[in-house]
PDB file of C-alpha atoms and ligand atoms in Angstrom:
ATOM      1  CA  MET A 759       5.703 111.646 -46.367  1.00 45.00           C
ATOM      2  CA  PRO A 760       9.467 111.132 -46.174  1.00 46.00           C
ATOM      3  CA  SER A 761      11.004 110.840 -42.722  1.00 45.00           C
ATOM      4  CA  PRO A 762      11.813 114.244 -41.207  1.00 45.00           C
ATOM      5  CA  THR A 763      15.531 113.604 -41.126  1.00 51.00           C
ATOM      6  CA  ALA A 764      17.486 116.769 -40.445  1.00 55.00           C
ATOM      7  CA  LEU A 765      19.243 117.917 -43.546  1.00 55.00           C
ATOM      8  CA  THR A 766      23.001 117.910 -43.422  1.00 53.00           C
ATOM      9  CA  PRO A 767      25.461 119.199 -45.990  1.00 47.00           C
ATOM     10  CA  ARG A 768      25.748 115.604 -47.226  1.00 58.00           C
ATOM     11  CA  CYS A 769      22.055 114.835 -47.383  1.00 63.00           C
ATOM     12  CA  THR A 770      20.608 113.803 -50.746  1.00 69.00           C
ATOM     13  CA  THR A 771      17.035 114.346 -51.848  1.00 69.00           C
ATOM     14  CA  VAL A 772      15.514 112.263 -54.616  1.00 69.00           C
ATOM     15  CA  SER A 773      12.102 112.883 -56.130  1.00 67.00           C
ATOM     16  CA  GLY A 774      10.457 110.726 -58.748  1.00 64.00           C
ATOM     17  CA  ARG A 775       7.160 110.194 -60.517  1.00 63.00           C
ATOM     18  CA  SER A 776       7.077 106.680 -59.074  1.00 69.00           C
ATOM     19  CA  LEU A 777       9.812 105.283 -56.872  1.00 73.00           C
ATOM     20  CA  ALA A 778       8.557 101.777 -57.639  1.00 72.00           C
ATOM     21  CA  THR A 779      10.147 102.053 -61.073  1.00 68.00           C
ATOM     22  CA  ALA A 780      12.993 104.449 -60.256  1.00 69.00           C
ATOM     23  CA  PRO A 781      16.490 103.147 -61.054  1.00 68.00           C
ATOM     24  CA  TYR A 782      18.913 102.352 -58.211  1.00 75.00           C
ATOM     25  CA  ILE A 783      16.153 102.755 -55.643  1.00 79.00           C
ATOM     26  CA  ASP A 784      17.482  99.867 -53.518  1.00 82.00           C
ATOM     27  CA  VAL A 785      20.908 101.457 -53.431  1.00 81.00           C
ATOM     28  CA  LEU A 786      19.431 104.801 -52.416  1.00 79.00           C
ATOM     29  CA  LYS A 787      17.325 103.226 -49.673  1.00 82.00           C
ATOM     30  CA  SER A 788      20.384 101.448 -48.310  1.00 85.00           C
ATOM     31  CA  LEU A 789      21.935 104.853 -47.591  1.00 81.00           C
ATOM     32  CA  GLY A 790      19.364 105.367 -44.854  1.00 80.00           C
ATOM     33  CA  ALA A 791      18.938 108.765 -43.264  1.00 77.00           C
ATOM     34  CA  ARG A 792      21.222 110.513 -45.687  1.00 80.00           C
ATOM     35  CA  VAL A 793      18.613 110.214 -48.426  1.00 82.00           C
ATOM     36  CA  ARG A 794      15.111 111.613 -48.509  1.00 82.00           C
ATOM     37  CA  LEU A 795      12.836 110.017 -51.059  1.00 82.00           C
ATOM     38  CA  TYR A 796       9.717 111.643 -52.496  1.00 81.00           C
ATOM     39  CA  ASP A 797       7.269 109.498 -54.464  1.00 78.00           C
ATOM     40  CA  GLU A 798       4.949 111.683 -56.528  1.00 74.00           C
ATOM     41  CA  SER A 799       2.654 108.736 -57.242  1.00 73.00           C
ATOM     42  CA  ALA A 800       2.010 108.554 -53.474  1.00 78.00           C
ATOM     43  CA  GLY A 801       1.281 112.260 -53.237  1.00 77.00           C
ATOM     44  CA  GLU A 802       4.714 113.162 -51.869  1.00 79.00           C
ATOM     45  CA  LEU A 803       5.608 116.403 -53.589  1.00 76.00           C
ATOM     46  CA  LEU A 804       9.006 117.974 -53.223  1.00 80.00           C
ATOM     47  CA  ASP A 805       8.791 121.559 -51.928  1.00 84.00           C
ATOM     48  CA  VAL A 806      12.090 122.923 -53.170  1.00 84.00           C
ATOM     49  CA  ALA A 807      11.731 126.314 -51.489  1.00 87.00           C
ATOM     50  CA  ALA A 808      10.969 124.786 -48.078  1.00 87.00           C
ATOM     51  CA  LEU A 809      13.756 122.255 -48.439  1.00 86.00           C
ATOM     52  CA  THR A 810      16.252 124.957 -49.307  1.00 87.00           C
ATOM     53  CA  ARG A 811      15.277 126.977 -46.239  1.00 89.00           C
ATOM     54  CA  GLU A 812      16.143 123.981 -44.033  1.00 87.00           C
ATOM     55  CA  LEU A 813      19.733 123.816 -45.216  1.00 87.00           C
ATOM     56  CA  PRO A 814      22.442 124.858 -42.784  1.00 86.00           C
ATOM     57  CA  HIS A 815      24.162 128.137 -43.588  1.00 86.00           C
ATOM     58  CA  GLY A 816      27.014 127.646 -46.019  1.00 86.00           C
ATOM     59  CA  SER A 817      25.574 124.535 -47.640  1.00 88.00           C
ATOM     60  CA  THR A 818      26.280 123.731 -51.256  1.00 88.00           C
ATOM     61  CA  VAL A 819      23.406 122.491 -53.424  1.00 88.00           C
ATOM     62  CA  TYR A 820      24.026 120.079 -56.288  1.00 86.00           C
ATOM     63  CA  HIS A 821      21.027 119.511 -58.536  1.00 82.00           C
ATOM     64  CA  CYS A 822      19.995 117.903 -61.791  1.00 78.00           C
ATOM     65  CA  GLY A 823      16.714 116.679 -63.201  1.00 74.00           C
ATOM     66  CA  PRO A 824      13.755 117.907 -65.258  1.00 69.00           C
ATOM     67  CA  ALA A 825      13.751 121.515 -66.379  1.00 67.00           C
ATOM     68  CA  GLY A 826      10.962 122.452 -63.980  1.00 69.00           C
ATOM     69  CA  LEU A 827      12.854 121.122 -60.971  1.00 75.00           C
ATOM     70  CA  MET A 828      16.049 122.857 -61.981  1.00 76.00           C
ATOM     71  CA  ALA A 829      14.202 126.137 -62.444  1.00 75.00           C
ATOM     72  CA  ALA A 830      12.684 125.780 -58.968  1.00 80.00           C
ATOM     73  CA  VAL A 831      16.102 125.208 -57.396  1.00 83.00           C
ATOM     74  CA  GLU A 832      17.585 128.174 -59.220  1.00 81.00           C
ATOM     75  CA  GLU A 833      14.713 130.342 -58.014  1.00 83.00           C
ATOM     76  CA  ALA A 834      15.010 129.088 -54.422  1.00 87.00           C
ATOM     77  CA  THR A 835      18.753 129.758 -54.362  1.00 88.00           C
ATOM     78  CA  ALA A 836      18.665 133.136 -56.102  1.00 87.00           C
ATOM     79  CA  GLY A 837      21.095 135.389 -54.287  1.00 87.00           C
ATOM     80  CA  TRP A 838      23.327 132.540 -53.099  1.00 88.00           C
ATOM     81  CA  ASP A 839      27.032 132.606 -53.951  1.00 86.00           C
ATOM     82  CA  THR A 840      27.289 131.018 -57.376  1.00 78.00           C
ATOM     83  CA  ASP A 841      29.882 128.516 -56.145  1.00 80.00           C
ATOM     84  CA  LYS A 842      27.288 127.195 -53.673  1.00 87.00           C
ATOM     85  CA  VAL A 843      24.824 126.136 -56.376  1.00 85.00           C
ATOM     86  CA  ARG A 844      26.089 123.434 -58.718  1.00 83.00           C
ATOM     87  CA  SER A 845      24.036 121.815 -61.430  1.00 76.00           C
ATOM     88  CA  GLU A 846      24.254 119.444 -64.327  1.00 70.00           C
ATOM     89  CA  SER A 847      21.782 119.714 -67.161  1.00 64.00           C
ATOM     90  CA  PHE A 848      21.114 116.824 -69.497  1.00 59.00           C
ATOM     91  CA  GLY A 849      19.617 119.187 -72.042  1.00 53.00           C
ATOM     92  CA  GLY A 850      16.359 121.004 -72.398  1.00 51.00           C
ATOM     93  CA  ASP A 851      16.547 124.703 -71.789  1.00 50.00           C
ATOM     94  CA  VAL A 852      14.158 126.075 -69.212  1.00 49.00           C
ATOM     95  CA  PRO A 853      11.711 128.359 -71.027  1.00 52.00           C
ATOM     96  CA  VAL A 854      11.878 131.815 -69.579  1.00 52.00           C
ATOM     97  CA  ASP A 855       8.545 133.618 -69.251  1.00 56.00           C
ATOM     98  CA  GLY A 856       7.819 135.376 -72.514  1.00 59.00           C
ATOM     99  CA  THR A 857      10.191 133.195 -74.520  1.00 69.00           C
ATOM    100  CA  THR A 858       8.683 132.054 -77.803  1.00 81.00           C
ATOM    101  CA  LEU A 859       9.099 128.339 -78.315  1.00 89.00           C
ATOM    102  CA  GLY A 860       7.175 128.274 -81.576  1.00 91.00           C
ATOM    103  CA  ASP A 861       3.780 129.042 -83.048  1.00 94.00           C
ATOM    104  CA  PRO A 862       0.707 128.225 -80.951  1.00 96.00           C
ATOM    105  CA  PHE A 863      -1.216 125.097 -81.931  1.00 97.00           C
ATOM    106  CA  GLU A 864      -4.081 122.871 -80.834  1.00 97.00           C
ATOM    107  CA  VAL A 865      -4.082 119.330 -79.489  1.00 97.00           C
ATOM    108  CA  GLU A 866      -7.228 117.233 -79.801  1.00 97.00           C
ATOM    109  CA  LEU A 867      -7.483 114.399 -77.269  1.00 96.00           C
ATOM    110  CA  ALA A 868      -9.121 111.557 -79.184  1.00 94.00           C
ATOM    111  CA  TYR A 869      -9.931 109.438 -76.130  1.00 92.00           C
ATOM    112  CA  SER A 870     -11.173 112.338 -74.019  1.00 91.00           C
ATOM    113  CA  GLY A 871     -14.273 113.233 -75.954  1.00 91.00           C
ATOM    114  CA  GLY A 872     -12.369 115.276 -78.494  1.00 92.00           C
ATOM    115  CA  LYS A 873     -11.289 117.839 -75.920  1.00 96.00           C
ATOM    116  CA  VAL A 874      -9.021 120.454 -77.451  1.00 97.00           C
ATOM    117  CA  VAL A 875      -6.015 121.830 -75.560  1.00 97.00           C
ATOM    118  CA  GLN A 876      -4.457 125.098 -76.674  1.00 97.00           C
ATOM    119  CA  VAL A 877      -0.660 125.206 -76.626  1.00 97.00           C
ATOM    120  CA  GLY A 878       0.675 128.734 -76.359  1.00 94.00           C
ATOM    121  CA  SER A 879       3.779 130.008 -78.097  1.00 93.00           C
ATOM    122  CA  ASP A 880       5.599 130.226 -74.755  1.00 90.00           C
ATOM    123  CA  GLU A 881       4.814 126.761 -73.388  1.00 92.00           C
ATOM    124  CA  THR A 882       5.553 123.181 -74.310  1.00 94.00           C
ATOM    125  CA  MET A 883       2.829 120.785 -75.367  1.00 97.00           C
ATOM    126  CA  LEU A 884       3.650 118.678 -72.306  1.00 95.00           C
ATOM    127  CA  ARG A 885       3.066 121.588 -69.936  1.00 93.00           C
ATOM    128  CA  ALA A 886      -0.196 122.472 -71.686  1.00 95.00           C
ATOM    129  CA  LEU A 887      -1.416 118.870 -71.342  1.00 95.00           C
ATOM    130  CA  LEU A 888      -0.455 118.725 -67.663  1.00 93.00           C
ATOM    131  CA  ARG A 889      -2.236 122.037 -67.073  1.00 92.00           C
ATOM    132  CA  GLU A 890      -5.382 120.387 -68.416  1.00 93.00           C
ATOM    133  CA  LYS A 891      -4.826 117.323 -66.202  1.00 91.00           C
ATOM    134  CA  ALA A 892      -4.068 115.006 -69.114  1.00 92.00           C
ATOM    135  CA  PRO A 893      -2.347 111.798 -67.917  1.00 91.00           C
ATOM    136  CA  VAL A 894       1.120 112.142 -69.441  1.00 92.00           C
ATOM    137  CA  ASP A 895       4.252 110.663 -67.892  1.00 89.00           C
ATOM    138  CA  TYR A 896       7.485 112.581 -68.273  1.00 88.00           C
ATOM    139  CA  SER A 897      10.982 112.780 -66.914  1.00 85.00           C
ATOM    140  CA  CYS A 898      13.782 114.655 -68.702  1.00 85.00           C
ATOM    141  CA  GLU A 899      11.672 117.307 -70.470  1.00 87.00           C
ATOM    142  CA  ALA A 900      14.519 117.436 -72.943  1.00 87.00           C
ATOM    143  CA  GLY A 901      13.432 115.031 -75.661  1.00 89.00           C
ATOM    144  CA  GLU A 902      15.999 112.486 -74.581  1.00 85.00           C
ATOM    145  CA  CYS A 903      14.444 109.829 -72.341  1.00 86.00           C
ATOM    146  CA  GLY A 904      11.288 108.824 -74.233  1.00 90.00           C
ATOM    147  CA  THR A 905       9.062 108.765 -71.152  1.00 91.00           C
ATOM    148  CA  CYS A 906       6.534 111.215 -72.601  1.00 94.00           C
ATOM    149  CA  ILE A 907       6.158 109.643 -76.060  1.00 95.00           C
ATOM    150  CA  LEU A 908       2.602 109.841 -77.409  1.00 97.00           C
ATOM    151  CA  ASP A 909       0.940 108.378 -80.481  1.00 96.00           C
ATOM    152  CA  TYR A 910      -0.598 110.882 -82.864  1.00 96.00           C
ATOM    153  CA  ARG A 911      -2.848 110.398 -85.862  1.00 91.00           C
ATOM    154  CA  ASN A 912      -3.490 113.512 -87.840  1.00 87.00           C
ATOM    155  CA  GLY A 913      -1.357 116.563 -87.993  1.00 91.00           C
ATOM    156  CA  SER A 914       2.035 117.916 -88.854  1.00 95.00           C
ATOM    157  CA  VAL A 915       4.700 117.508 -86.169  1.00 97.00           C
ATOM    158  CA  GLU A 916       7.974 119.363 -85.840  1.00 95.00           C
ATOM    159  CA  HIS A 917      10.139 116.794 -84.074  1.00 96.00           C
ATOM    160  CA  ARG A 918      12.766 118.271 -81.754  1.00 93.00           C
ATOM    161  CA  ASP A 919      13.748 115.185 -79.762  1.00 91.00           C
ATOM    162  CA  THR A 920      16.763 112.922 -80.016  1.00 88.00           C
ATOM    163  CA  VAL A 921      15.060 109.736 -78.881  1.00 90.00           C
ATOM    164  CA  LEU A 922      12.700 108.675 -81.678  1.00 93.00           C
ATOM    165  CA  GLU A 923      13.864 106.755 -84.715  1.00 92.00           C
ATOM    166  CA  ASP A 924      13.016 108.208 -88.111  1.00 92.00           C
ATOM    167  CA  ASP A 925      10.543 105.423 -88.845  1.00 94.00           C
ATOM    168  CA  GLU A 926       8.689 106.191 -85.599  1.00 95.00           C
ATOM    169  CA  ARG A 927       8.232 109.885 -86.220  1.00 95.00           C
ATOM    170  CA  GLY A 928       5.259 109.390 -88.520  1.00 95.00           C
ATOM    171  CA  GLU A 929       3.094 108.237 -85.627  1.00 96.00           C
ATOM    172  CA  MET A 930       4.898 109.116 -82.389  1.00 96.00           C
ATOM    173  CA  MET A 931       6.037 112.379 -80.842  1.00 97.00           C
ATOM    174  CA  THR A 932       7.585 113.775 -77.655  1.00 96.00           C
ATOM    175  CA  PRO A 933       5.382 116.558 -76.271  1.00 97.00           C
ATOM    176  CA  CYS A 934       8.106 117.831 -73.936  1.00 94.00           C
ATOM    177  CA  VAL A 935      10.006 119.424 -76.807  1.00 94.00           C
ATOM    178  CA  SER A 936       8.239 118.746 -80.121  1.00 96.00           C
ATOM    179  CA  ARG A 937       5.505 120.944 -81.521  1.00 96.00           C
ATOM    180  CA  ALA A 938       2.795 120.747 -84.156  1.00 97.00           C
ATOM    181  CA  ARG A 939       1.261 123.015 -86.750  1.00 95.00           C
ATOM    182  CA  GLY A 940      -2.414 123.822 -86.687  1.00 95.00           C
ATOM    183  CA  ARG A 941      -4.171 120.970 -84.916  1.00 96.00           C
ATOM    184  CA  ILE A 942      -2.847 117.545 -84.008  1.00 96.00           C
ATOM    185  CA  VAL A 943      -4.911 114.552 -82.820  1.00 97.00           C
ATOM    186  CA  ILE A 944      -3.330 112.350 -80.153  1.00 96.00           C
ATOM    187  CA  ASP A 945      -4.353 109.098 -78.474  1.00 92.00           C
ATOM    188  CA  LEU A 946      -5.113 110.449 -75.025  1.00 91.00           C
TER     189      LEU A 946
HETATM  190  S1  FES B1285      10.146 113.690 -70.948  1.00 91.53           S
HETATM  191 FE1  FES B1285      11.937 112.741 -71.721  1.00 91.53          FE
HETATM  192  S2  FES B1285      11.568 112.721 -73.874  1.00 91.53           S
HETATM  193 FE2  FES B1285       9.916 113.852 -73.072  1.00 91.53          FE
END
């Protein structure tokens, strides 16, 4: 786990799927105790609520990242003065419970014995796959970075990303934002 450095108003916390491939990691490490690093691939999970409780009174939180992380920070800081919680979103609205993202559909995992995952109208395909423990990498959850791109074979896809080229859309999709109709077959 990261070193238990006391948080200060100038402390930075960085969490990543794998710090081995994270950009600027050497620069961040060179900052020493002012940075806490969490490597999800090593089982180090960021507990946003616990981290927020450690902050000295009057702290200001600046946050950006995947939609799920930003939602967790907003929840942990609910009730704070609004000028004490600053964020920058790179896109990708956080689905609010009950929000309809589109029609439900099914995802068949070709390399997992034909297992079928149901994607509800209020969840993304990425979140449905992660719920079923499918091995999908992701980062922005906004259709912008390309980390989650999957190959698909059969099915009709409604592409909502900004990362794929037109000539790629016939066989690739971004499950963090894009949806399908009926059933889609993917190479997972
Ligand atoms: S996670 Fe970035 S495009 Fe899907």
